[in-house]
Amino acid sequence: MRKNIVAGNWKMNTTVAEGVALAKEVDTLLKEKSHNCDVVICVPFTHLTSVKDVIDANILGLGAENCSEHESGAYTGEVSAAMVASTGAGYVILGHSERRQYFGENNEQLLAKTKLALANSLKPIFCVGEVLEERENGSYNDVVQAQIEALFELSAEDFAKIIVAYEPVWAIGTGKTATAEQAQDMHAHIRKVIEDKYGKEIADNTSILYGGSCKPTNARELFSKPDVDGGLIGGAALKADSFMGIVEAFD
């Protein structure tokens, strides 16, 4: 059975001290309230070790927001998958639309990053999604399919370790949200693309998260859809109460 997952993406926010305080608050709330999904926070590289020390790994997963496509070497400023794993993190976000848009990350790089993440026992949260122009011109299904197919060099065994996050780029930080029906349609399409390559069992067991202005007010409707298995949460993850409001959307 695939897992329901709510993952926070803090992006470039919080100092180490602020991040530790936020992580502690989330950890405490998770212990106080019952929840019916896996919960993960993906934090800046600088925070990983400090946050790891203040959370209970049994109830709150820890991830990075990126890793390098290089194993090691003369790449000043880069952080390798092995470095991320050495902090105790278990997850890594790859291919976020902001990385694709602002840093020009392409399918070849993202495949290399994914392979290195898997080799270091990290669970990739692999992001796909279309921009507004692609939504409006009707090419969005093909665009997202091509992004998923970038991973199709992976063995079935390795692909089965991937979490997919669908983020309509036009809905990130804009206040716009794909309707629950639009999200369901795309998640079902993604699952079919996976099924056509890797078979029904792997497709059925792949968690597909929705990312794009998901809030406590709309999470329940989104998560009620059969192919929406949780959320990759940006802004709402920066406050413990709003993040928990989304976690609690899974009854």
PDB file of C-alpha atoms in Angstrom:
ATOM      1  CA  MET A   1       0.000   0.000   0.000  1.00  0.00           C
ATOM      2  CA  ARG A   2       1.288   3.444  -0.853  1.00  0.00           C
ATOM      3  CA  LYS A   3       1.812   5.932   1.944  1.00  0.00           C
ATOM      4  CA  ASN A   4       0.093   9.218   2.579  1.00  0.00           C
ATOM      5  CA  ILE A   5       2.812  11.838   3.093  1.00  0.00           C
ATOM      6  CA  VAL A   6       2.893  15.506   4.030  1.00  0.00           C
ATOM      7  CA  ALA A   7       6.321  17.038   3.404  1.00  0.00           C
ATOM      8  CA  GLY A   8       7.330  20.584   4.242  1.00  0.00           C
ATOM      9  CA  ASN A   9       9.723  22.467   1.964  1.00  0.00           C
ATOM     10  CA  TRP A  10      11.167  25.396   3.904  1.00  0.00           C
ATOM     11  CA  LYS A  11      13.001  26.795   0.843  1.00  0.00           C
ATOM     12  CA  MET A  12      15.498  29.594   1.681  1.00  0.00           C
ATOM     13  CA  ASN A  13      13.878  30.584   4.959  1.00  0.00           C
ATOM     14  CA  THR A  14      14.796  30.617   8.674  1.00  0.00           C
ATOM     15  CA  THR A  15      18.137  30.895  10.409  1.00  0.00           C
ATOM     16  CA  VAL A  16      19.464  27.776  12.095  1.00  0.00           C
ATOM     17  CA  ALA A  17      18.052  28.897  15.450  1.00  0.00           C
ATOM     18  CA  GLU A  18      14.653  29.685  13.916  1.00  0.00           C
ATOM     19  CA  GLY A  19      14.647  26.369  12.075  1.00  0.00           C
ATOM     20  CA  VAL A  20      15.474  24.395  15.204  1.00  0.00           C
ATOM     21  CA  ALA A  21      12.643  26.134  17.053  1.00  0.00           C
ATOM     22  CA  LEU A  22      10.174  25.396  14.226  1.00  0.00           C
ATOM     23  CA  ALA A  23      11.251  21.759  13.995  1.00  0.00           C
ATOM     24  CA  LYS A  24      10.854  21.339  17.766  1.00  0.00           C
ATOM     25  CA  GLU A  25       7.370  22.819  17.596  1.00  0.00           C
ATOM     26  CA  VAL A  26       6.309  20.487  14.777  1.00  0.00           C
ATOM     27  CA  ASP A  27       7.797  17.509  16.600  1.00  0.00           C
ATOM     28  CA  THR A  28       5.933  18.405  19.805  1.00  0.00           C
ATOM     29  CA  LEU A  29       2.612  18.855  18.009  1.00  0.00           C
ATOM     30  CA  LEU A  30       3.002  15.509  16.243  1.00  0.00           C
ATOM     31  CA  LYS A  31       3.461  13.842  19.618  1.00  0.00           C
ATOM     32  CA  GLU A  32       0.403  15.585  21.046  1.00  0.00           C
ATOM     33  CA  LYS A  33      -1.977  14.885  18.154  1.00  0.00           C
ATOM     34  CA  SER A  34      -2.755  11.723  16.255  1.00  0.00           C
ATOM     35  CA  HIS A  35      -1.948  11.768  12.542  1.00  0.00           C
ATOM     36  CA  ASN A  36      -2.642   9.374   9.701  1.00  0.00           C
ATOM     37  CA  CYS A  37       0.241  10.132   7.357  1.00  0.00           C
ATOM     38  CA  ASP A  38       4.015  10.199   7.264  1.00  0.00           C
ATOM     39  CA  VAL A  39       5.402  13.670   7.987  1.00  0.00           C
ATOM     40  CA  VAL A  40       8.684  15.044   6.624  1.00  0.00           C
ATOM     41  CA  ILE A  41      10.405  18.415   6.838  1.00  0.00           C
ATOM     42  CA  CYS A  42      12.928  19.368   4.143  1.00  0.00           C
ATOM     43  CA  VAL A  43      15.210  22.097   5.443  1.00  0.00           C
ATOM     44  CA  PRO A  44      18.220  24.126   4.243  1.00  0.00           C
ATOM     45  CA  PHE A  45      21.560  22.286   4.213  1.00  0.00           C
ATOM     46  CA  THR A  46      22.832  24.454   7.086  1.00  0.00           C
ATOM     47  CA  HIS A  47      20.040  23.219   9.346  1.00  0.00           C
ATOM     48  CA  LEU A  48      20.164  19.471   8.796  1.00  0.00           C
ATOM     49  CA  THR A  49      22.443  18.365  11.620  1.00  0.00           C
ATOM     50  CA  SER A  50      20.958  20.747  14.187  1.00  0.00           C
ATOM     51  CA  VAL A  51      17.380  19.805  13.312  1.00  0.00           C
ATOM     52  CA  LYS A  52      18.221  16.101  13.355  1.00  0.00           C
ATOM     53  CA  ASP A  53      19.284  16.439  16.987  1.00  0.00           C
ATOM     54  CA  VAL A  54      15.942  17.877  18.178  1.00  0.00           C
ATOM     55  CA  ILE A  55      13.352  15.700  16.419  1.00  0.00           C
ATOM     56  CA  ASP A  56      12.156  12.143  16.933  1.00  0.00           C
ATOM     57  CA  ALA A  57      13.038  10.305  13.735  1.00  0.00           C
ATOM     58  CA  ASN A  58      10.282   7.802  14.441  1.00  0.00           C
ATOM     59  CA  ILE A  59       7.575  10.399  13.881  1.00  0.00           C
ATOM     60  CA  LEU A  60       9.198  13.129  11.781  1.00  0.00           C
ATOM     61  CA  GLY A  61      11.320  12.510   8.710  1.00  0.00           C
ATOM     62  CA  LEU A  62      14.120  14.862   7.693  1.00  0.00           C
ATOM     63  CA  GLY A  63      15.161  15.836   4.205  1.00  0.00           C
ATOM     64  CA  ALA A  64      17.304  18.251   2.203  1.00  0.00           C
ATOM     65  CA  GLU A  65      15.995  20.538  -0.520  1.00  0.00           C
ATOM     66  CA  ASN A  66      18.530  19.506  -3.173  1.00  0.00           C
ATOM     67  CA  CYS A  67      21.803  17.680  -3.770  1.00  0.00           C
ATOM     68  CA  SER A  68      24.538  17.775  -6.386  1.00  0.00           C
ATOM     69  CA  GLU A  69      24.649  15.644  -9.519  1.00  0.00           C
ATOM     70  CA  HIS A  70      28.339  15.067  -8.737  1.00  0.00           C
ATOM     71  CA  GLU A  71      29.601  12.428  -6.338  1.00  0.00           C
ATOM     72  CA  SER A  72      32.443  14.553  -4.943  1.00  0.00           C
ATOM     73  CA  GLY A  73      35.280  16.782  -6.101  1.00  0.00           C
ATOM     74  CA  ALA A  74      36.092  20.351  -7.080  1.00  0.00           C
ATOM     75  CA  TYR A  75      32.561  21.768  -7.087  1.00  0.00           C
ATOM     76  CA  THR A  76      32.809  24.662  -4.657  1.00  0.00           C
ATOM     77  CA  GLY A  77      29.574  25.357  -2.854  1.00  0.00           C
ATOM     78  CA  GLU A  78      27.869  22.113  -3.863  1.00  0.00           C
ATOM     79  CA  VAL A  79      26.537  19.516  -1.429  1.00  0.00           C
ATOM     80  CA  SER A  80      26.657  15.848  -2.405  1.00  0.00           C
ATOM     81  CA  ALA A  81      24.086  13.166  -1.717  1.00  0.00           C
ATOM     82  CA  ALA A  82      26.625  11.436   0.533  1.00  0.00           C
ATOM     83  CA  MET A  83      27.010  14.639   2.563  1.00  0.00           C
ATOM     84  CA  VAL A  84      23.235  14.933   2.932  1.00  0.00           C
ATOM     85  CA  ALA A  85      22.954  11.308   4.032  1.00  0.00           C
ATOM     86  CA  SER A  86      25.781  11.766   6.541  1.00  0.00           C
ATOM     87  CA  THR A  87      23.661  14.292   8.468  1.00  0.00           C
ATOM     88  CA  GLY A  88      21.049  11.628   9.154  1.00  0.00           C
ATOM     89  CA  ALA A  89      18.566  12.951   6.592  1.00  0.00           C
ATOM     90  CA  GLY A  90      16.468  10.349   4.811  1.00  0.00           C
ATOM     91  CA  TYR A  91      14.857  12.391   2.009  1.00  0.00           C
ATOM     92  CA  VAL A  92      15.853  14.892  -0.667  1.00  0.00           C
ATOM     93  CA  ILE A  93      13.730  17.110  -2.923  1.00  0.00           C
ATOM     94  CA  LEU A  94      14.886  16.950  -6.542  1.00  0.00           C
ATOM     95  CA  GLY A  95      13.739  18.861  -9.603  1.00  0.00           C
ATOM     96  CA  HIS A  96      11.708  21.489  -7.790  1.00  0.00           C
ATOM     97  CA  SER A  97      10.323  24.006 -10.270  1.00  0.00           C
ATOM     98  CA  GLU A  98      12.452  26.742  -8.706  1.00  0.00           C
ATOM     99  CA  ARG A  99      15.589  24.684  -9.349  1.00  0.00           C
ATOM    100  CA  ARG A 100      14.496  24.044 -12.926  1.00  0.00           C
ATOM    101  CA  GLN A 101      13.529  27.683 -13.528  1.00  0.00           C
ATOM    102  CA  TYR A 102      16.210  29.675 -11.699  1.00  0.00           C
ATOM    103  CA  PHE A 103      19.159  27.299 -11.926  1.00  0.00           C
ATOM    104  CA  GLY A 104      18.461  25.671 -15.286  1.00  0.00           C
ATOM    105  CA  GLU A 105      18.366  22.110 -14.018  1.00  0.00           C
ATOM    106  CA  ASN A 106      17.615  19.691 -16.840  1.00  0.00           C
ATOM    107  CA  ASN A 107      16.504  16.087 -17.136  1.00  0.00           C
ATOM    108  CA  GLU A 108      20.051  14.755 -17.512  1.00  0.00           C
ATOM    109  CA  GLN A 109      21.184  16.447 -14.286  1.00  0.00           C
ATOM    110  CA  LEU A 110      18.098  15.338 -12.425  1.00  0.00           C
ATOM    111  CA  LEU A 111      18.587  11.720 -13.420  1.00  0.00           C
ATOM    112  CA  ALA A 112      22.195  11.912 -12.158  1.00  0.00           C
ATOM    113  CA  LYS A 113      21.045  13.494  -8.891  1.00  0.00           C
ATOM    114  CA  THR A 114      18.375  10.848  -8.453  1.00  0.00           C
ATOM    115  CA  LYS A 115      20.837   8.000  -9.017  1.00  0.00           C
ATOM    116  CA  LEU A 116      23.243   9.431  -6.444  1.00  0.00           C
ATOM    117  CA  ALA A 117      20.451  10.026  -3.938  1.00  0.00           C
ATOM    118  CA  LEU A 118      19.314   6.420  -4.267  1.00  0.00           C
ATOM    119  CA  ALA A 119      22.896   5.146  -4.041  1.00  0.00           C
ATOM    120  CA  ASN A 120      23.164   6.949  -0.702  1.00  0.00           C
ATOM    121  CA  SER A 121      19.863   5.543   0.609  1.00  0.00           C
ATOM    122  CA  LEU A 122      18.031   8.856   0.315  1.00  0.00           C
ATOM    123  CA  LYS A 123      14.383   8.820  -0.740  1.00  0.00           C
ATOM    124  CA  PRO A 124      13.897  11.329  -3.578  1.00  0.00           C
ATOM    125  CA  ILE A 125      10.839  13.558  -3.673  1.00  0.00           C
ATOM    126  CA  PHE A 126      10.918  14.145  -7.411  1.00  0.00           C
ATOM    127  CA  CYS A 127       9.030  17.220  -8.610  1.00  0.00           C
ATOM    128  CA  VAL A 128       7.231  17.616 -11.923  1.00  0.00           C
ATOM    129  CA  GLY A 129       4.838  20.238 -13.212  1.00  0.00           C
ATOM    130  CA  GLU A 130       3.872  22.673 -15.932  1.00  0.00           C
ATOM    131  CA  VAL A 131       4.052  26.454 -16.201  1.00  0.00           C
ATOM    132  CA  LEU A 132       1.002  28.604 -16.929  1.00  0.00           C
ATOM    133  CA  GLU A 133       1.646  28.778 -20.673  1.00  0.00           C
ATOM    134  CA  GLU A 134       1.758  24.974 -20.885  1.00  0.00           C
ATOM    135  CA  ARG A 135      -1.443  24.680 -18.857  1.00  0.00           C
ATOM    136  CA  GLU A 136      -3.192  27.179 -21.132  1.00  0.00           C
ATOM    137  CA  ASN A 137      -1.969  25.730 -24.448  1.00  0.00           C
ATOM    138  CA  GLY A 138      -2.990  22.206 -23.455  1.00  0.00           C
ATOM    139  CA  SER A 139       0.486  20.636 -23.512  1.00  0.00           C
ATOM    140  CA  TYR A 140       0.619  20.028 -19.739  1.00  0.00           C
ATOM    141  CA  ASN A 141       0.108  16.259 -19.857  1.00  0.00           C
ATOM    142  CA  ASP A 142       2.952  15.835 -22.364  1.00  0.00           C
ATOM    143  CA  VAL A 143       5.238  18.166 -20.395  1.00  0.00           C
ATOM    144  CA  VAL A 144       4.764  16.273 -17.142  1.00  0.00           C
ATOM    145  CA  GLN A 145       5.057  12.909 -18.881  1.00  0.00           C
ATOM    146  CA  ALA A 146       8.444  13.921 -20.320  1.00  0.00           C
ATOM    147  CA  GLN A 147       9.646  14.979 -16.867  1.00  0.00           C
ATOM    148  CA  ILE A 148       8.647  11.599 -15.396  1.00  0.00           C
ATOM    149  CA  GLU A 149      10.209   9.742 -18.324  1.00  0.00           C
ATOM    150  CA  ALA A 150      13.545  11.390 -17.492  1.00  0.00           C
ATOM    151  CA  LEU A 151      13.794   8.767 -14.722  1.00  0.00           C
ATOM    152  CA  PHE A 152      12.943   5.800 -16.899  1.00  0.00           C
ATOM    153  CA  GLU A 153      16.575   4.656 -16.998  1.00  0.00           C
ATOM    154  CA  LEU A 154      16.026   3.542 -13.407  1.00  0.00           C
ATOM    155  CA  SER A 155      15.310  -0.094 -12.671  1.00  0.00           C
ATOM    156  CA  ALA A 156      11.843  -0.947 -11.411  1.00  0.00           C
ATOM    157  CA  GLU A 157      13.372  -1.629  -8.001  1.00  0.00           C
ATOM    158  CA  ASP A 158      14.881   1.859  -7.863  1.00  0.00           C
ATOM    159  CA  PHE A 159      11.871   3.681  -9.302  1.00  0.00           C
ATOM    160  CA  ALA A 160       9.750   2.081  -6.583  1.00  0.00           C
ATOM    161  CA  LYS A 161      11.712   4.176  -4.044  1.00  0.00           C
ATOM    162  CA  ILE A 162      10.673   7.489  -5.640  1.00  0.00           C
ATOM    163  CA  ILE A 163       8.023   9.838  -4.256  1.00  0.00           C
ATOM    164  CA  VAL A 164       6.555  12.019  -7.009  1.00  0.00           C
ATOM    165  CA  ALA A 165       5.376  15.568  -6.303  1.00  0.00           C
ATOM    166  CA  TYR A 166       3.156  17.304  -8.866  1.00  0.00           C
ATOM    167  CA  GLU A 167       3.433  21.061  -8.634  1.00  0.00           C
ATOM    168  CA  PRO A 168       1.545  23.185 -11.133  1.00  0.00           C
ATOM    169  CA  VAL A 169       4.143  25.949 -11.375  1.00  0.00           C
ATOM    170  CA  TRP A 170       1.446  28.541 -11.952  1.00  0.00           C
ATOM    171  CA  ALA A 171       0.056  27.753  -8.482  1.00  0.00           C
ATOM    172  CA  ILE A 172       3.251  28.015  -6.420  1.00  0.00           C
ATOM    173  CA  GLY A 173       3.289  31.028  -4.153  1.00  0.00           C
ATOM    174  CA  THR A 174       0.661  32.729  -6.303  1.00  0.00           C
ATOM    175  CA  GLY A 175      -2.351  31.987  -4.168  1.00  0.00           C
ATOM    176  CA  LYS A 176      -3.814  30.112  -7.131  1.00  0.00           C
ATOM    177  CA  THR A 177      -4.465  26.432  -6.585  1.00  0.00           C
ATOM    178  CA  ALA A 178      -5.269  23.751  -9.071  1.00  0.00           C
ATOM    179  CA  THR A 179      -8.790  22.540  -8.398  1.00  0.00           C
ATOM    180  CA  ALA A 180      -9.049  19.184  -6.692  1.00  0.00           C
ATOM    181  CA  GLU A 181     -10.303  17.827 -10.024  1.00  0.00           C
ATOM    182  CA  GLN A 182      -7.317  19.234 -11.933  1.00  0.00           C
ATOM    183  CA  ALA A 183      -4.964  17.738  -9.360  1.00  0.00           C
ATOM    184  CA  GLN A 184      -6.697  14.363  -9.513  1.00  0.00           C
ATOM    185  CA  ASP A 185      -6.601  14.329 -13.329  1.00  0.00           C
ATOM    186  CA  MET A 186      -2.860  14.995 -13.396  1.00  0.00           C
ATOM    187  CA  HIS A 187      -2.072  12.554 -10.592  1.00  0.00           C
ATOM    188  CA  ALA A 188      -4.034   9.845 -12.415  1.00  0.00           C
ATOM    189  CA  HIS A 189      -2.116  10.679 -15.616  1.00  0.00           C
ATOM    190  CA  ILE A 190       1.222  10.415 -13.784  1.00  0.00           C
ATOM    191  CA  ARG A 191       0.217   7.065 -12.311  1.00  0.00           C
ATOM    192  CA  LYS A 192      -0.744   5.792 -15.779  1.00  0.00           C
ATOM    193  CA  VAL A 193       2.606   6.913 -17.223  1.00  0.00           C
ATOM    194  CA  ILE A 194       4.371   4.982 -14.434  1.00  0.00           C
ATOM    195  CA  GLU A 195       2.129   1.949 -14.970  1.00  0.00           C
ATOM    196  CA  ASP A 196       2.874   1.866 -18.697  1.00  0.00           C
ATOM    197  CA  LYS A 197       6.600   1.672 -17.934  1.00  0.00           C
ATOM    198  CA  TYR A 198       6.882  -0.238 -14.654  1.00  0.00           C
ATOM    199  CA  GLY A 199       3.561  -2.030 -14.262  1.00  0.00           C
ATOM    200  CA  LYS A 200       0.470  -1.628 -12.140  1.00  0.00           C
ATOM    201  CA  GLU A 201       1.942  -2.755  -8.822  1.00  0.00           C
ATOM    202  CA  ILE A 202       4.697  -0.126  -8.778  1.00  0.00           C
ATOM    203  CA  ALA A 203       2.316   2.560 -10.070  1.00  0.00           C
ATOM    204  CA  ASP A 204      -0.256   1.739  -7.401  1.00  0.00           C
ATOM    205  CA  ASN A 205       2.403   1.896  -4.683  1.00  0.00           C
ATOM    206  CA  THR A 206       3.937   5.236  -5.778  1.00  0.00           C
ATOM    207  CA  SER A 207       2.970   8.136  -3.525  1.00  0.00           C
ATOM    208  CA  ILE A 208       2.106  11.211  -5.605  1.00  0.00           C
ATOM    209  CA  LEU A 209       1.983  14.452  -3.634  1.00  0.00           C
ATOM    210  CA  TYR A 210       0.367  17.742  -4.624  1.00  0.00           C
ATOM    211  CA  GLY A 211       2.394  20.937  -4.291  1.00  0.00           C
ATOM    212  CA  GLY A 212       1.088  24.385  -5.097  1.00  0.00           C
ATOM    213  CA  SER A 213      -0.534  26.681  -2.530  1.00  0.00           C
ATOM    214  CA  CYS A 214      -1.844  23.795  -0.438  1.00  0.00           C
ATOM    215  CA  LYS A 215      -3.269  25.152   2.816  1.00  0.00           C
ATOM    216  CA  PRO A 216      -5.315  23.857   5.761  1.00  0.00           C
ATOM    217  CA  THR A 217      -8.417  25.261   4.045  1.00  0.00           C
ATOM    218  CA  ASN A 218      -8.062  23.207   0.843  1.00  0.00           C
ATOM    219  CA  ALA A 219      -5.983  20.204   1.921  1.00  0.00           C
ATOM    220  CA  ARG A 220      -8.906  18.012   2.909  1.00  0.00           C
ATOM    221  CA  GLU A 221     -10.594  18.362  -0.488  1.00  0.00           C
ATOM    222  CA  LEU A 222      -7.335  17.743  -2.353  1.00  0.00           C
ATOM    223  CA  PHE A 223      -6.407  14.730  -0.219  1.00  0.00           C
ATOM    224  CA  SER A 224      -9.859  13.200  -0.659  1.00  0.00           C
ATOM    225  CA  LYS A 225      -9.061  12.464  -4.307  1.00  0.00           C
ATOM    226  CA  PRO A 226      -8.045   8.850  -4.957  1.00  0.00           C
ATOM    227  CA  ASP A 227      -4.694   9.612  -6.599  1.00  0.00           C
ATOM    228  CA  VAL A 228      -3.615  12.495  -4.335  1.00  0.00           C
ATOM    229  CA  ASP A 229      -1.488  10.948  -1.603  1.00  0.00           C
ATOM    230  CA  GLY A 230      -0.496  14.063   0.293  1.00  0.00           C
ATOM    231  CA  GLY A 231       1.263  17.358  -0.212  1.00  0.00           C
ATOM    232  CA  LEU A 232       4.607  19.054  -0.693  1.00  0.00           C
ATOM    233  CA  ILE A 233       4.023  22.184   1.348  1.00  0.00           C
ATOM    234  CA  GLY A 234       5.876  25.486   0.942  1.00  0.00           C
ATOM    235  CA  GLY A 235       4.689  28.623   2.718  1.00  0.00           C
ATOM    236  CA  ALA A 236       2.276  26.828   5.039  1.00  0.00           C
ATOM    237  CA  ALA A 237       5.157  24.682   6.335  1.00  0.00           C
ATOM    238  CA  LEU A 238       6.859  27.699   7.907  1.00  0.00           C
ATOM    239  CA  LYS A 239       4.327  27.878  10.721  1.00  0.00           C
ATOM    240  CA  ALA A 240       3.788  24.800  12.839  1.00  0.00           C
ATOM    241  CA  ASP A 241       0.045  25.356  13.272  1.00  0.00           C
ATOM    242  CA  SER A 242      -0.712  25.733   9.561  1.00  0.00           C
ATOM    243  CA  PHE A 243       1.527  22.768   8.716  1.00  0.00           C
ATOM    244  CA  MET A 244      -0.269  20.629  11.279  1.00  0.00           C
ATOM    245  CA  GLY A 245      -3.598  21.789   9.866  1.00  0.00           C
ATOM    246  CA  ILE A 246      -2.580  20.131   6.611  1.00  0.00           C
ATOM    247  CA  VAL A 247      -1.268  16.987   8.332  1.00  0.00           C
ATOM    248  CA  GLU A 248      -4.614  16.681  10.114  1.00  0.00           C
ATOM    249  CA  ALA A 249      -6.480  16.806   6.789  1.00  0.00           C
ATOM    250  CA  PHE A 250      -5.922  13.047   6.676  1.00  0.00           C
ATOM    251  CA  ASP A 251      -8.648  11.801   9.006  1.00  0.00           C
TER     252      ASP A 251
END
